[in-house]
């Protein structure tokens, strides 16, 4: 088994976390630039995820109408629903990470202060970056492997479906970094 990708991802996650700690403490211009990029990317991901959900809903509605009203099932709608839901989930992960609603350690965060709290946030960032790094690496590899296969019913490359994994992972990495540099935890304040 080739462990080089996992080692590269682990080292990159640790270096990224250390860089984020440094930026958060000492590099205000870099922090503002990253947060500006994060704001644009998160809004883009949210809009694209909403559009993907709308496409899935309309394709699913058409599938039901075609199957039961006209008794001629659509050959493309099921594949489109599945692909749109994958895109929605992967892009929605970026929005959830930015909002602090994913990989949440509520109790530990609530009862910790100062350095311990920042350490927990750094561990959460490193974990998120590692997971998204794995998704990016292997998602990219899979998208490359299936580029000559076509989705049944849609007649487009399977790579379009698998591209959601590395692209969503990139957006999610930026969202996790944005949350680390400018924590938003509305769910913590609203929790009982």
Short mmCIF file of N, CA and C in Angstrom, two decimals:
data_model
loop_
_atom_site.label_atom_id
_atom_site.label_comp_id
_atom_site.label_asym_id
_atom_site.label_seq_id
_atom_site.Cartn_x
_atom_site.Cartn_y
_atom_site.Cartn_z
N UNK A 1 0.84 -1.18 0.00
CA UNK A 1 0.00 0.00 0.00
C UNK A 1 0.89 1.24 0.00
N UNK A 2 0.55 2.20 -0.83
CA UNK A 2 1.31 3.43 -0.94
C UNK A 2 0.84 4.41 0.14
N UNK A 3 1.69 4.65 1.12
CA UNK A 3 1.33 5.55 2.22
C UNK A 3 1.83 6.97 2.01
N UNK A 4 2.51 7.23 0.91
CA UNK A 4 3.05 8.57 0.65
C UNK A 4 1.95 9.63 0.63
N UNK A 5 0.82 9.41 -0.06
CA UNK A 5 -0.22 10.45 -0.03
C UNK A 5 -0.69 10.79 1.38
N UNK A 6 -0.84 9.78 2.23
CA UNK A 6 -1.31 10.04 3.59
C UNK A 6 -0.25 10.79 4.41
N UNK A 7 1.02 10.46 4.19
CA UNK A 7 2.08 11.19 4.88
C UNK A 7 2.13 12.64 4.42
N UNK A 8 2.00 12.86 3.13
CA UNK A 8 1.99 14.23 2.59
C UNK A 8 0.82 15.02 3.16
N UNK A 9 -0.35 14.39 3.20
CA UNK A 9 -1.54 15.05 3.74
C UNK A 9 -1.36 15.38 5.22
N UNK A 10 -0.81 14.45 5.99
CA UNK A 10 -0.59 14.68 7.41
C UNK A 10 0.37 15.84 7.66
N UNK A 11 1.48 15.85 6.94
CA UNK A 11 2.46 16.92 7.10
C UNK A 11 1.86 18.26 6.66
N UNK A 12 1.16 18.26 5.53
CA UNK A 12 0.54 19.49 5.04
C UNK A 12 -0.51 20.02 6.01
N UNK A 13 -1.27 19.12 6.64
CA UNK A 13 -2.28 19.54 7.62
C UNK A 13 -1.63 20.18 8.84
N UNK A 14 -0.55 19.56 9.33
CA UNK A 14 0.15 20.13 10.48
C UNK A 14 0.78 21.48 10.14
N UNK A 15 1.42 21.57 8.98
CA UNK A 15 2.01 22.85 8.57
C UNK A 15 0.94 23.91 8.36
N UNK A 16 -0.18 23.51 7.76
CA UNK A 16 -1.29 24.45 7.56
C UNK A 16 -1.84 24.96 8.88
N UNK A 17 -1.93 24.06 9.87
CA UNK A 17 -2.43 24.46 11.19
C UNK A 17 -1.45 25.41 11.88
N UNK A 18 -0.17 25.10 11.80
CA UNK A 18 0.84 25.99 12.39
C UNK A 18 0.84 27.35 11.71
N UNK A 19 0.70 27.35 10.40
CA UNK A 19 0.63 28.61 9.66
C UNK A 19 -0.62 29.40 10.06
N UNK A 20 -1.74 28.71 10.24
CA UNK A 20 -2.97 29.38 10.66
C UNK A 20 -2.82 29.97 12.07
N UNK A 21 -2.15 29.26 12.95
CA UNK A 21 -1.90 29.80 14.29
C UNK A 21 -1.06 31.07 14.21
N UNK A 22 -0.04 31.04 13.37
CA UNK A 22 0.82 32.21 13.21
C UNK A 22 0.06 33.38 12.59
N UNK A 23 -0.72 33.10 11.54
CA UNK A 23 -1.51 34.15 10.88
C UNK A 23 -2.51 34.76 11.85
N UNK A 24 -3.16 33.91 12.62
CA UNK A 24 -4.15 34.40 13.58
C UNK A 24 -3.55 35.27 14.67
N UNK A 25 -2.28 35.02 15.01
CA UNK A 25 -1.65 35.76 16.09
C UNK A 25 -0.87 36.99 15.62
N UNK A 26 -0.28 36.92 14.40
CA UNK A 26 0.68 37.97 14.05
C UNK A 26 0.53 38.58 12.67
N UNK A 27 -0.22 38.02 11.78
CA UNK A 27 -0.24 38.50 10.40
C UNK A 27 -1.62 38.99 10.01
N UNK A 28 -1.98 40.17 10.46
CA UNK A 28 -3.32 40.71 10.21
C UNK A 28 -3.64 40.89 8.72
N UNK A 29 -2.71 41.40 7.89
CA UNK A 29 -3.04 41.52 6.45
C UNK A 29 -3.34 40.17 5.80
N UNK A 30 -2.57 39.16 6.15
CA UNK A 30 -2.82 37.81 5.59
C UNK A 30 -4.16 37.28 6.10
N UNK A 31 -4.46 37.53 7.36
CA UNK A 31 -5.74 37.09 7.94
C UNK A 31 -6.91 37.73 7.21
N UNK A 32 -6.83 39.04 6.98
CA UNK A 32 -7.91 39.73 6.26
C UNK A 32 -8.05 39.20 4.84
N UNK A 33 -6.93 38.93 4.17
CA UNK A 33 -6.98 38.41 2.80
C UNK A 33 -7.63 37.02 2.76
N UNK A 34 -7.24 36.17 3.70
CA UNK A 34 -7.82 34.82 3.75
C UNK A 34 -9.30 34.88 4.06
N UNK A 35 -9.69 35.73 4.99
CA UNK A 35 -11.11 35.85 5.34
C UNK A 35 -11.92 36.45 4.20
N UNK A 36 -11.33 37.37 3.43
CA UNK A 36 -12.02 37.91 2.26
C UNK A 36 -12.24 36.83 1.20
N UNK A 37 -11.20 36.05 0.94
CA UNK A 37 -11.31 34.94 -0.01
C UNK A 37 -12.32 33.91 0.50
N UNK A 38 -12.27 33.65 1.81
CA UNK A 38 -13.21 32.70 2.41
C UNK A 38 -14.66 33.17 2.27
N UNK A 39 -14.89 34.45 2.48
CA UNK A 39 -16.25 34.97 2.37
C UNK A 39 -16.81 34.76 0.97
N UNK A 40 -16.01 35.07 -0.04
CA UNK A 40 -16.45 34.90 -1.43
C UNK A 40 -16.65 33.41 -1.74
N UNK A 41 -15.68 32.58 -1.34
CA UNK A 41 -15.76 31.15 -1.64
C UNK A 41 -16.94 30.49 -0.92
N UNK A 42 -17.19 30.88 0.33
CA UNK A 42 -18.30 30.28 1.07
C UNK A 42 -19.64 30.69 0.47
N UNK A 43 -19.77 31.94 0.08
CA UNK A 43 -21.01 32.38 -0.56
C UNK A 43 -21.22 31.65 -1.89
N UNK A 44 -20.14 31.50 -2.66
CA UNK A 44 -20.22 30.77 -3.93
C UNK A 44 -20.61 29.31 -3.69
N UNK A 45 -20.00 28.69 -2.69
CA UNK A 45 -20.33 27.30 -2.37
C UNK A 45 -21.78 27.17 -1.91
N UNK A 46 -22.26 28.13 -1.11
CA UNK A 46 -23.64 28.07 -0.63
C UNK A 46 -24.63 28.21 -1.78
N UNK A 47 -24.37 29.15 -2.69
CA UNK A 47 -25.26 29.33 -3.84
C UNK A 47 -25.24 28.08 -4.73
N UNK A 48 -24.04 27.55 -4.98
CA UNK A 48 -23.94 26.35 -5.83
C UNK A 48 -24.61 25.15 -5.17
N UNK A 49 -24.47 25.02 -3.85
CA UNK A 49 -25.14 23.91 -3.15
C UNK A 49 -26.65 24.04 -3.23
N UNK A 50 -27.15 25.26 -3.08
CA UNK A 50 -28.60 25.50 -3.20
C UNK A 50 -29.10 25.20 -4.60
N UNK A 51 -28.32 25.61 -5.61
CA UNK A 51 -28.70 25.31 -6.99
C UNK A 51 -28.70 23.80 -7.25
N UNK A 52 -27.70 23.10 -6.69
CA UNK A 52 -27.65 21.65 -6.86
C UNK A 52 -28.86 20.99 -6.20
N UNK A 53 -29.28 21.50 -5.04
CA UNK A 53 -30.47 20.96 -4.39
C UNK A 53 -31.72 21.23 -5.23
N UNK A 54 -31.80 22.42 -5.81
CA UNK A 54 -32.95 22.75 -6.66
C UNK A 54 -32.98 21.84 -7.89
N UNK A 55 -31.81 21.61 -8.50
CA UNK A 55 -31.75 20.71 -9.66
C UNK A 55 -32.20 19.31 -9.26
N UNK A 56 -31.73 18.84 -8.10
CA UNK A 56 -32.12 17.50 -7.63
C UNK A 56 -33.63 17.42 -7.39
N UNK A 57 -34.19 18.48 -6.80
CA UNK A 57 -35.64 18.49 -6.54
C UNK A 57 -36.45 18.46 -7.83
N UNK A 58 -36.07 19.31 -8.78
CA UNK A 58 -36.82 19.35 -10.03
C UNK A 58 -36.64 18.07 -10.84
N UNK A 59 -35.43 17.52 -10.85
CA UNK A 59 -35.22 16.26 -11.57
C UNK A 59 -35.99 15.12 -10.89
N UNK A 60 -36.02 15.12 -9.55
CA UNK A 60 -36.79 14.10 -8.83
C UNK A 60 -38.29 14.24 -9.08
N UNK A 61 -38.77 15.49 -9.12
CA UNK A 61 -40.18 15.73 -9.43
C UNK A 61 -40.51 15.24 -10.83
N UNK A 62 -39.62 15.55 -11.77
CA UNK A 62 -39.85 15.08 -13.14
C UNK A 62 -39.85 13.56 -13.20
N UNK A 63 -38.99 12.93 -12.43
CA UNK A 63 -38.94 11.47 -12.41
C UNK A 63 -40.26 10.88 -11.93
N UNK A 64 -40.82 11.46 -10.88
CA UNK A 64 -42.09 10.97 -10.36
C UNK A 64 -43.21 11.22 -11.37
N UNK A 65 -43.25 12.42 -11.95
CA UNK A 65 -44.29 12.73 -12.94
C UNK A 65 -44.17 11.81 -14.15
N UNK A 66 -42.94 11.64 -14.64
CA UNK A 66 -42.75 10.80 -15.82
C UNK A 66 -43.13 9.35 -15.54
N UNK A 67 -42.78 8.86 -14.37
CA UNK A 67 -43.03 7.45 -14.06
C UNK A 67 -44.51 7.17 -13.80
N UNK A 68 -45.17 8.05 -13.04
CA UNK A 68 -46.53 7.73 -12.61
C UNK A 68 -47.61 8.42 -13.43
N UNK A 69 -47.34 9.59 -13.95
CA UNK A 69 -48.36 10.31 -14.71
C UNK A 69 -48.34 9.88 -16.18
N UNK A 70 -47.16 9.78 -16.75
CA UNK A 70 -47.08 9.44 -18.18
C UNK A 70 -46.73 7.98 -18.41
N UNK A 71 -46.36 7.28 -17.35
CA UNK A 71 -45.97 5.87 -17.42
C UNK A 71 -44.81 5.62 -18.38
N UNK A 72 -43.97 6.62 -18.57
CA UNK A 72 -42.74 6.47 -19.36
C UNK A 72 -41.58 7.03 -18.52
N UNK A 73 -40.91 6.17 -17.76
CA UNK A 73 -39.85 6.65 -16.87
C UNK A 73 -38.74 7.37 -17.64
N UNK A 74 -38.24 8.39 -17.00
CA UNK A 74 -37.14 9.16 -17.58
C UNK A 74 -35.82 8.42 -17.35
N UNK A 75 -34.97 8.38 -18.36
CA UNK A 75 -33.70 7.66 -18.24
C UNK A 75 -32.60 8.52 -17.61
N UNK A 76 -32.76 9.82 -17.61
CA UNK A 76 -31.70 10.71 -17.15
C UNK A 76 -31.92 11.27 -15.75
N UNK A 77 -33.15 11.28 -15.27
CA UNK A 77 -33.45 12.01 -14.03
C UNK A 77 -32.80 11.39 -12.79
N UNK A 78 -32.76 10.08 -12.69
CA UNK A 78 -32.18 9.44 -11.52
C UNK A 78 -30.68 9.75 -11.40
N UNK A 79 -29.97 9.67 -12.50
CA UNK A 79 -28.54 9.99 -12.49
C UNK A 79 -28.31 11.46 -12.15
N UNK A 80 -29.16 12.33 -12.64
CA UNK A 80 -29.02 13.75 -12.36
C UNK A 80 -29.30 14.04 -10.88
N UNK A 81 -30.31 13.40 -10.31
CA UNK A 81 -30.61 13.58 -8.89
C UNK A 81 -29.41 13.14 -8.06
N UNK A 82 -28.89 11.97 -8.35
CA UNK A 82 -27.76 11.44 -7.59
C UNK A 82 -26.54 12.38 -7.68
N UNK A 83 -26.22 12.82 -8.88
CA UNK A 83 -25.06 13.71 -9.08
C UNK A 83 -25.28 15.06 -8.40
N UNK A 84 -26.47 15.61 -8.52
CA UNK A 84 -26.75 16.91 -7.90
C UNK A 84 -26.69 16.82 -6.37
N UNK A 85 -27.15 15.71 -5.81
CA UNK A 85 -27.08 15.55 -4.35
C UNK A 85 -25.64 15.40 -3.86
N UNK A 86 -24.81 14.75 -4.64
CA UNK A 86 -23.39 14.64 -4.28
C UNK A 86 -22.75 16.03 -4.28
N UNK A 87 -23.03 16.82 -5.33
CA UNK A 87 -22.50 18.18 -5.39
C UNK A 87 -23.01 19.02 -4.23
N UNK A 88 -24.30 18.88 -3.92
CA UNK A 88 -24.88 19.65 -2.82
C UNK A 88 -24.20 19.30 -1.50
N UNK A 89 -24.01 18.03 -1.25
CA UNK A 89 -23.41 17.60 0.02
C UNK A 89 -21.96 18.07 0.13
N UNK A 90 -21.20 17.94 -0.92
CA UNK A 90 -19.79 18.32 -0.85
C UNK A 90 -19.63 19.84 -0.72
N UNK A 91 -20.41 20.60 -1.44
CA UNK A 91 -20.32 22.06 -1.32
C UNK A 91 -20.93 22.54 0.00
N UNK A 92 -21.95 21.86 0.46
CA UNK A 92 -22.57 22.20 1.73
C UNK A 92 -21.64 21.93 2.91
N UNK A 93 -20.72 20.98 2.76
CA UNK A 93 -19.73 20.72 3.80
C UNK A 93 -18.87 21.95 4.06
N UNK A 94 -18.52 22.65 2.99
CA UNK A 94 -17.72 23.88 3.13
C UNK A 94 -18.48 24.92 3.93
N UNK A 95 -19.75 25.07 3.65
CA UNK A 95 -20.58 26.05 4.37
C UNK A 95 -20.72 25.64 5.84
N UNK A 96 -20.91 24.36 6.09
CA UNK A 96 -21.04 23.87 7.47
C UNK A 96 -19.75 24.07 8.25
N UNK A 97 -18.62 23.79 7.63
CA UNK A 97 -17.34 24.01 8.31
C UNK A 97 -17.12 25.47 8.63
N UNK A 98 -17.48 26.35 7.70
CA UNK A 98 -17.31 27.78 7.93
C UNK A 98 -18.18 28.27 9.08
N UNK A 99 -19.36 27.71 9.20
CA UNK A 99 -20.28 28.10 10.25
C UNK A 99 -19.93 27.47 11.60
N UNK A 100 -18.95 26.56 11.59
CA UNK A 100 -18.60 25.88 12.84
C UNK A 100 -19.60 24.81 13.22
N UNK A 101 -20.36 24.32 12.26
CA UNK A 101 -21.41 23.35 12.55
C UNK A 101 -20.98 21.92 12.25
N UNK A 102 -19.74 21.73 11.86
CA UNK A 102 -19.24 20.39 11.55
C UNK A 102 -17.99 20.18 12.38
N UNK A 103 -17.75 18.97 12.79
CA UNK A 103 -16.63 18.65 13.67
C UNK A 103 -16.69 19.56 14.89
N UNK A 104 -17.83 19.58 15.48
CA UNK A 104 -18.05 20.47 16.61
C UNK A 104 -17.70 19.76 17.91
N UNK A 105 -16.98 20.45 18.77
CA UNK A 105 -16.61 19.92 20.08
C UNK A 105 -17.18 20.86 21.14
N UNK A 106 -18.49 20.91 21.17
CA UNK A 106 -19.20 21.91 21.96
C UNK A 106 -18.84 21.92 23.44
N UNK A 107 -18.92 20.79 24.11
CA UNK A 107 -18.70 20.77 25.55
C UNK A 107 -17.26 21.17 25.89
N UNK A 108 -16.31 20.62 25.18
CA UNK A 108 -14.91 20.96 25.45
C UNK A 108 -14.66 22.43 25.17
N UNK A 109 -15.26 22.95 24.12
CA UNK A 109 -15.07 24.36 23.80
C UNK A 109 -15.75 25.25 24.84
N UNK A 110 -16.90 24.84 25.28
CA UNK A 110 -17.66 25.66 26.24
C UNK A 110 -16.95 25.78 27.59
N UNK A 111 -16.32 24.70 28.03
CA UNK A 111 -15.72 24.70 29.36
C UNK A 111 -14.22 24.97 29.36
N UNK A 112 -13.66 25.32 28.23
CA UNK A 112 -12.22 25.62 28.19
C UNK A 112 -12.01 27.10 27.92
N UNK A 113 -10.83 27.56 28.27
CA UNK A 113 -10.48 28.96 28.08
C UNK A 113 -9.04 29.06 27.59
N UNK A 114 -8.69 30.21 27.05
CA UNK A 114 -7.32 30.55 26.70
C UNK A 114 -6.61 29.58 25.79
N UNK A 115 -5.43 29.14 26.25
CA UNK A 115 -4.58 28.28 25.43
C UNK A 115 -5.19 26.91 25.16
N UNK A 116 -5.88 26.36 26.15
CA UNK A 116 -6.52 25.06 25.96
C UNK A 116 -7.58 25.14 24.87
N UNK A 117 -8.37 26.19 24.90
CA UNK A 117 -9.41 26.38 23.89
C UNK A 117 -8.77 26.53 22.50
N UNK A 118 -7.72 27.33 22.41
CA UNK A 118 -7.06 27.53 21.11
C UNK A 118 -6.43 26.22 20.64
N UNK A 119 -5.92 25.43 21.57
CA UNK A 119 -5.38 24.12 21.22
C UNK A 119 -6.44 23.18 20.68
N UNK A 120 -7.62 23.20 21.29
CA UNK A 120 -8.73 22.38 20.78
C UNK A 120 -9.16 22.84 19.39
N UNK A 121 -9.20 24.15 19.19
CA UNK A 121 -9.54 24.68 17.87
C UNK A 121 -8.50 24.29 16.84
N UNK A 122 -7.21 24.32 17.23
CA UNK A 122 -6.14 23.92 16.31
C UNK A 122 -6.22 22.43 15.98
N UNK A 123 -6.53 21.61 16.98
CA UNK A 123 -6.69 20.16 16.74
C UNK A 123 -7.86 19.90 15.80
N UNK A 124 -8.95 20.65 15.99
CA UNK A 124 -10.10 20.52 15.11
C UNK A 124 -9.75 20.94 13.68
N UNK A 125 -8.99 22.03 13.55
CA UNK A 125 -8.56 22.47 12.22
C UNK A 125 -7.67 21.43 11.57
N UNK A 126 -6.70 20.89 12.33
CA UNK A 126 -5.81 19.87 11.76
C UNK A 126 -6.60 18.64 11.32
N UNK A 127 -7.59 18.24 12.11
CA UNK A 127 -8.42 17.08 11.75
C UNK A 127 -9.23 17.36 10.49
N UNK A 128 -9.81 18.55 10.41
CA UNK A 128 -10.60 18.91 9.23
C UNK A 128 -9.73 18.98 7.99
N UNK A 129 -8.56 19.61 8.12
CA UNK A 129 -7.65 19.70 6.97
C UNK A 129 -7.19 18.32 6.53
N UNK A 130 -6.94 17.43 7.49
CA UNK A 130 -6.52 16.07 7.14
C UNK A 130 -7.62 15.33 6.38
N UNK A 131 -8.84 15.39 6.91
CA UNK A 131 -9.94 14.71 6.24
C UNK A 131 -10.18 15.27 4.85
N UNK A 132 -10.19 16.59 4.74
CA UNK A 132 -10.42 17.20 3.44
C UNK A 132 -9.25 16.95 2.49
N UNK A 133 -8.05 16.83 3.03
CA UNK A 133 -6.89 16.48 2.21
C UNK A 133 -7.04 15.08 1.62
N UNK A 134 -7.50 14.14 2.45
CA UNK A 134 -7.73 12.78 1.96
C UNK A 134 -8.82 12.79 0.88
N UNK A 135 -9.91 13.52 1.14
CA UNK A 135 -10.98 13.59 0.15
C UNK A 135 -10.48 14.22 -1.16
N UNK A 136 -9.67 15.28 -1.04
CA UNK A 136 -9.15 15.92 -2.25
C UNK A 136 -8.24 14.96 -3.02
N UNK A 137 -7.30 14.36 -2.35
CA UNK A 137 -6.31 13.51 -3.01
C UNK A 137 -6.97 12.33 -3.72
N UNK A 138 -7.77 11.59 -2.98
CA UNK A 138 -8.37 10.39 -3.56
C UNK A 138 -9.56 10.72 -4.46
N UNK A 139 -10.25 11.84 -4.19
CA UNK A 139 -11.32 12.28 -5.09
C UNK A 139 -10.76 12.68 -6.45
N UNK A 140 -9.63 13.39 -6.44
CA UNK A 140 -8.97 13.78 -7.69
C UNK A 140 -8.52 12.54 -8.45
N UNK A 141 -7.94 11.61 -7.73
CA UNK A 141 -7.47 10.37 -8.35
C UNK A 141 -8.63 9.61 -8.99
N UNK A 142 -9.74 9.55 -8.29
CA UNK A 142 -10.91 8.84 -8.82
C UNK A 142 -11.49 9.56 -10.03
N UNK A 143 -11.56 10.88 -9.97
CA UNK A 143 -12.07 11.65 -11.11
C UNK A 143 -11.21 11.43 -12.35
N UNK A 144 -9.90 11.30 -12.14
CA UNK A 144 -9.01 11.04 -13.27
C UNK A 144 -9.21 9.63 -13.84
N UNK A 145 -9.45 8.67 -12.95
CA UNK A 145 -9.61 7.28 -13.39
C UNK A 145 -10.88 7.05 -14.20
N UNK A 146 -11.94 7.79 -13.91
CA UNK A 146 -13.22 7.52 -14.56
C UNK A 146 -13.55 8.50 -15.68
N UNK A 147 -12.57 9.29 -16.10
CA UNK A 147 -12.88 10.33 -17.09
C UNK A 147 -13.32 9.78 -18.44
N UNK A 148 -13.03 8.52 -18.73
CA UNK A 148 -13.46 7.96 -20.01
C UNK A 148 -14.76 7.17 -19.90
N UNK A 149 -15.32 7.08 -18.70
CA UNK A 149 -16.60 6.41 -18.51
C UNK A 149 -17.72 7.44 -18.58
N UNK A 150 -18.89 7.01 -19.03
CA UNK A 150 -20.03 7.92 -19.11
C UNK A 150 -21.10 7.52 -18.09
N UNK A 151 -21.79 8.54 -17.56
CA UNK A 151 -22.91 8.28 -16.67
C UNK A 151 -24.09 7.77 -17.49
N UNK A 152 -24.66 6.69 -17.02
CA UNK A 152 -25.81 6.13 -17.72
C UNK A 152 -26.97 7.12 -17.66
N UNK A 153 -27.54 7.39 -18.79
CA UNK A 153 -28.69 8.29 -18.86
C UNK A 153 -28.32 9.74 -19.14
N UNK A 154 -27.15 10.18 -18.68
CA UNK A 154 -26.77 11.57 -18.90
C UNK A 154 -25.79 11.75 -20.06
N UNK A 155 -25.08 10.68 -20.40
CA UNK A 155 -24.13 10.72 -21.52
C UNK A 155 -23.04 11.77 -21.33
N UNK A 156 -22.62 11.99 -20.08
CA UNK A 156 -21.48 12.86 -19.78
C UNK A 156 -20.47 12.05 -18.99
N UNK A 157 -19.25 12.54 -18.93
CA UNK A 157 -18.18 11.84 -18.24
C UNK A 157 -18.49 11.69 -16.76
N UNK A 158 -18.13 10.54 -16.21
CA UNK A 158 -18.29 10.30 -14.77
C UNK A 158 -17.46 11.29 -13.96
N UNK A 159 -16.44 11.86 -14.58
CA UNK A 159 -15.59 12.82 -13.88
C UNK A 159 -16.39 14.01 -13.37
N UNK A 160 -17.48 14.36 -14.05
CA UNK A 160 -18.30 15.49 -13.58
C UNK A 160 -18.91 15.20 -12.22
N UNK A 161 -19.29 13.97 -11.99
CA UNK A 161 -19.83 13.61 -10.68
C UNK A 161 -18.75 13.54 -9.62
N UNK A 162 -17.63 12.89 -9.95
CA UNK A 162 -16.55 12.74 -8.99
C UNK A 162 -15.80 14.04 -8.73
N UNK A 163 -15.89 15.00 -9.61
CA UNK A 163 -15.21 16.29 -9.40
C UNK A 163 -15.75 17.03 -8.19
N UNK A 164 -16.94 16.68 -7.75
CA UNK A 164 -17.51 17.32 -6.55
C UNK A 164 -16.67 17.03 -5.32
N UNK A 165 -16.01 15.89 -5.28
CA UNK A 165 -15.24 15.52 -4.09
C UNK A 165 -14.01 16.41 -3.92
N UNK A 166 -13.11 16.51 -4.90
CA UNK A 166 -11.95 17.38 -4.67
C UNK A 166 -12.32 18.87 -4.61
N UNK A 167 -13.28 19.29 -5.41
CA UNK A 167 -13.66 20.70 -5.38
C UNK A 167 -14.33 21.07 -4.05
N UNK A 168 -15.23 20.22 -3.60
CA UNK A 168 -15.86 20.45 -2.30
C UNK A 168 -14.83 20.44 -1.17
N UNK A 169 -13.82 19.56 -1.27
CA UNK A 169 -12.77 19.51 -0.26
C UNK A 169 -11.96 20.80 -0.22
N UNK A 170 -11.67 21.36 -1.39
CA UNK A 170 -10.94 22.64 -1.42
C UNK A 170 -11.75 23.75 -0.76
N UNK A 171 -13.02 23.85 -1.11
CA UNK A 171 -13.88 24.85 -0.48
C UNK A 171 -13.96 24.61 1.03
N UNK A 172 -14.03 23.35 1.44
CA UNK A 172 -14.14 23.01 2.85
C UNK A 172 -12.86 23.36 3.62
N UNK A 173 -11.70 23.15 2.99
CA UNK A 173 -10.44 23.54 3.63
C UNK A 173 -10.42 25.04 3.90
N UNK A 174 -10.86 25.80 2.92
CA UNK A 174 -10.89 27.26 3.09
C UNK A 174 -11.91 27.64 4.17
N UNK A 175 -13.05 26.95 4.20
CA UNK A 175 -14.06 27.21 5.24
C UNK A 175 -13.55 26.89 6.63
N UNK A 176 -12.82 25.77 6.77
CA UNK A 176 -12.25 25.40 8.07
C UNK A 176 -11.22 26.43 8.52
N UNK A 177 -10.39 26.87 7.59
CA UNK A 177 -9.40 27.90 7.91
C UNK A 177 -10.07 29.21 8.29
N UNK A 178 -11.12 29.58 7.55
CA UNK A 178 -11.87 30.79 7.87
C UNK A 178 -12.51 30.71 9.24
N UNK A 179 -13.06 29.56 9.59
CA UNK A 179 -13.67 29.39 10.91
C UNK A 179 -12.62 29.47 12.01
N UNK A 180 -11.44 28.96 11.74
CA UNK A 180 -10.37 29.02 12.74
C UNK A 180 -9.91 30.46 12.97
N UNK A 181 -9.80 31.24 11.89
CA UNK A 181 -9.32 32.62 12.00
C UNK A 181 -10.40 33.57 12.50
N UNK A 182 -11.67 33.24 12.26
CA UNK A 182 -12.79 34.09 12.68
C UNK A 182 -13.93 33.18 13.08
N UNK A 183 -13.87 32.68 14.30
CA UNK A 183 -14.81 31.66 14.76
C UNK A 183 -16.23 32.19 14.83
N UNK A 184 -17.12 31.44 14.22
CA UNK A 184 -18.56 31.70 14.32
C UNK A 184 -19.18 30.47 14.94
N UNK A 185 -19.78 30.63 16.07
CA UNK A 185 -20.36 29.47 16.75
C UNK A 185 -21.75 29.79 17.26
N UNK A 186 -22.61 30.20 16.36
CA UNK A 186 -23.97 30.55 16.75
C UNK A 186 -24.69 29.37 17.38
N UNK A 187 -24.35 28.13 16.93
CA UNK A 187 -25.03 26.97 17.50
C UNK A 187 -24.62 26.75 18.95
N UNK A 188 -23.40 27.18 19.33
CA UNK A 188 -22.99 27.05 20.72
C UNK A 188 -23.77 27.98 21.63
N UNK A 189 -23.98 29.21 21.20
CA UNK A 189 -24.73 30.17 22.01
C UNK A 189 -26.20 29.79 22.10
N UNK A 190 -26.73 29.17 21.07
CA UNK A 190 -28.14 28.79 21.05
C UNK A 190 -28.39 27.46 21.76
N UNK A 191 -27.32 26.69 22.01
CA UNK A 191 -27.48 25.38 22.64
C UNK A 191 -27.88 25.54 24.10
N UNK A 192 -28.60 24.58 24.58
CA UNK A 192 -29.05 24.60 25.98
C UNK A 192 -28.07 23.83 26.82
#
